[in-house]
């Protein structure tokens, strides 16, 4: 019984070692991408591009709402 228990612990330890190695490797790959994202985000804030993009998105949404309301009004106006 004691041997079986030791084998199970040994297998868990080996799996943990592999999982940690994969995690560290993945972290090394993702870190530069994360740094680039932060740099681009900071550049967007400094230049005002991010706020301009938000305004254009809001303008597009407003335009879509106006278009849908005009579409609703077309039926009654055609009847006149």
PDB file of C-alpha atoms in Angstrom:
ATOM      1  CA  UNK A   1       0.000   0.000   0.000  1.00  0.00           C
ATOM      2  CA  UNK A   2       2.837   2.396   0.867  1.00  0.00           C
ATOM      3  CA  UNK A   3       4.539   1.775  -2.497  1.00  0.00           C
ATOM      4  CA  UNK A   4       1.380   2.518  -4.419  1.00  0.00           C
ATOM      5  CA  UNK A   5       0.987   5.758  -2.487  1.00  0.00           C
ATOM      6  CA  UNK A   6       4.577   6.789  -3.349  1.00  0.00           C
ATOM      7  CA  UNK A   7       4.061   6.106  -7.042  1.00  0.00           C
ATOM      8  CA  UNK A   8       0.967   8.287  -7.066  1.00  0.00           C
ATOM      9  CA  UNK A   9       2.832  11.145  -5.386  1.00  0.00           C
ATOM     10  CA  UNK A  10       5.739  10.734  -7.806  1.00  0.00           C
ATOM     11  CA  UNK A  11       3.377  10.859 -10.792  1.00  0.00           C
ATOM     12  CA  UNK A  12       1.703  14.001  -9.456  1.00  0.00           C
ATOM     13  CA  UNK A  13       5.107  15.657  -8.934  1.00  0.00           C
ATOM     14  CA  UNK A  14       6.185  14.836 -12.486  1.00  0.00           C
ATOM     15  CA  UNK A  15       2.941  16.208 -13.893  1.00  0.00           C
ATOM     16  CA  UNK A  16       3.320  19.382 -11.853  1.00  0.00           C
ATOM     17  CA  UNK A  17       6.854  19.847 -13.187  1.00  0.00           C
ATOM     18  CA  UNK A  18       5.636  19.499 -16.785  1.00  0.00           C
ATOM     19  CA  UNK A  19       2.693  21.847 -16.264  1.00  0.00           C
ATOM     20  CA  UNK A  20       4.943  24.489 -14.689  1.00  0.00           C
ATOM     21  CA  UNK A  21       7.381  24.190 -17.581  1.00  0.00           C
ATOM     22  CA  UNK A  22       4.578  24.688 -20.112  1.00  0.00           C
ATOM     23  CA  UNK A  23       3.223  27.626 -18.123  1.00  0.00           C
ATOM     24  CA  UNK A  24       6.637  29.305 -18.018  1.00  0.00           C
ATOM     25  CA  UNK A  25       7.183  28.736 -21.739  1.00  0.00           C
ATOM     26  CA  UNK A  26       3.781  30.160 -22.597  1.00  0.00           C
ATOM     27  CA  UNK A  27       4.398  33.144 -20.324  1.00  0.00           C
ATOM     28  CA  UNK A  28       7.644  33.847 -22.177  1.00  0.00           C
ATOM     29  CA  UNK A  29       5.818  33.820 -25.506  1.00  0.00           C
ATOM     30  CA  UNK A  30       2.914  35.997 -24.365  1.00  0.00           C
ATOM     31  CA  UNK A  31       4.953  38.603 -22.460  1.00  0.00           C
ATOM     32  CA  UNK A  32       6.293  40.479 -25.553  1.00  0.00           C
ATOM     33  CA  UNK A  33       2.833  40.558 -27.091  1.00  0.00           C
ATOM     34  CA  UNK A  34       1.416  41.970 -23.878  1.00  0.00           C
ATOM     35  CA  UNK A  35       4.141  44.616 -23.799  1.00  0.00           C
ATOM     36  CA  UNK A  36       3.364  45.636 -27.398  1.00  0.00           C
ATOM     37  CA  UNK A  37      -0.339  45.888 -26.580  1.00  0.00           C
ATOM     38  CA  UNK A  38       0.405  48.143 -23.611  1.00  0.00           C
ATOM     39  CA  UNK A  39       2.687  50.341 -25.727  1.00  0.00           C
ATOM     40  CA  UNK A  40       0.138  50.711 -28.510  1.00  0.00           C
ATOM     41  CA  UNK A  41      -2.589  51.448 -25.989  1.00  0.00           C
ATOM     42  CA  UNK A  42      -0.450  54.150 -24.405  1.00  0.00           C
ATOM     43  CA  UNK A  43       0.314  55.632 -27.820  1.00  0.00           C
ATOM     44  CA  UNK A  44      -3.395  55.694 -28.660  1.00  0.00           C
ATOM     45  CA  UNK A  45      -4.186  57.539 -25.454  1.00  0.00           C
ATOM     46  CA  UNK A  46      -1.404  60.088 -25.983  1.00  0.00           C
ATOM     47  CA  UNK A  47      -2.378  60.834 -29.581  1.00  0.00           C
ATOM     48  CA  UNK A  48      -6.115  60.882 -28.882  1.00  0.00           C
ATOM     49  CA  UNK A  49      -6.825  58.138 -31.408  1.00  0.00           C
ATOM     50  CA  UNK A  50      -8.636  55.957 -28.871  1.00  0.00           C
ATOM     51  CA  UNK A  51     -11.121  58.715 -27.998  1.00  0.00           C
ATOM     52  CA  UNK A  52     -11.597  59.516 -31.695  1.00  0.00           C
ATOM     53  CA  UNK A  53     -12.373  55.863 -32.430  1.00  0.00           C
ATOM     54  CA  UNK A  54     -14.953  55.897 -29.637  1.00  0.00           C
ATOM     55  CA  UNK A  55     -16.573  58.993 -31.114  1.00  0.00           C
ATOM     56  CA  UNK A  56     -16.748  57.421 -34.575  1.00  0.00           C
ATOM     57  CA  UNK A  57     -18.327  54.290 -33.091  1.00  0.00           C
ATOM     58  CA  UNK A  58     -20.918  56.435 -31.327  1.00  0.00           C
ATOM     59  CA  UNK A  59     -21.565  58.370 -34.552  1.00  0.00           C
ATOM     60  CA  UNK A  60     -22.056  55.123 -36.471  1.00  0.00           C
ATOM     61  CA  UNK A  61     -24.493  53.831 -33.877  1.00  0.00           C
ATOM     62  CA  UNK A  62     -26.466  57.081 -34.004  1.00  0.00           C
ATOM     63  CA  UNK A  63     -26.565  56.917 -37.792  1.00  0.00           C
ATOM     64  CA  UNK A  64     -27.903  53.380 -37.677  1.00  0.00           C
ATOM     65  CA  UNK A  65     -30.629  54.442 -35.247  1.00  0.00           C
ATOM     66  CA  UNK A  66     -31.647  57.330 -37.514  1.00  0.00           C
ATOM     67  CA  UNK A  67     -31.729  55.001 -40.512  1.00  0.00           C
ATOM     68  CA  UNK A  68     -33.962  52.512 -38.742  1.00  0.00           C
ATOM     69  CA  UNK A  69     -36.340  55.276 -37.636  1.00  0.00           C
ATOM     70  CA  UNK A  70     -36.520  56.635 -41.176  1.00  0.00           C
ATOM     71  CA  UNK A  71     -37.309  53.127 -42.379  1.00  0.00           C
ATOM     72  CA  UNK A  72     -40.218  52.944 -39.956  1.00  0.00           C
ATOM     73  CA  UNK A  73     -41.540  56.282 -41.229  1.00  0.00           C
ATOM     74  CA  UNK A  74     -41.365  55.247 -44.897  1.00  0.00           C
ATOM     75  CA  UNK A  75     -44.523  53.136 -44.718  1.00  0.00           C
ATOM     76  CA  UNK A  76     -46.831  55.861 -43.391  1.00  0.00           C
ATOM     77  CA  UNK A  77     -45.312  58.473 -45.723  1.00  0.00           C
ATOM     78  CA  UNK A  78     -45.883  56.223 -48.754  1.00  0.00           C
ATOM     79  CA  UNK A  79     -49.538  55.980 -47.813  1.00  0.00           C
ATOM     80  CA  UNK A  80     -49.864  59.755 -47.938  1.00  0.00           C
TER      81      UNK A  80
END
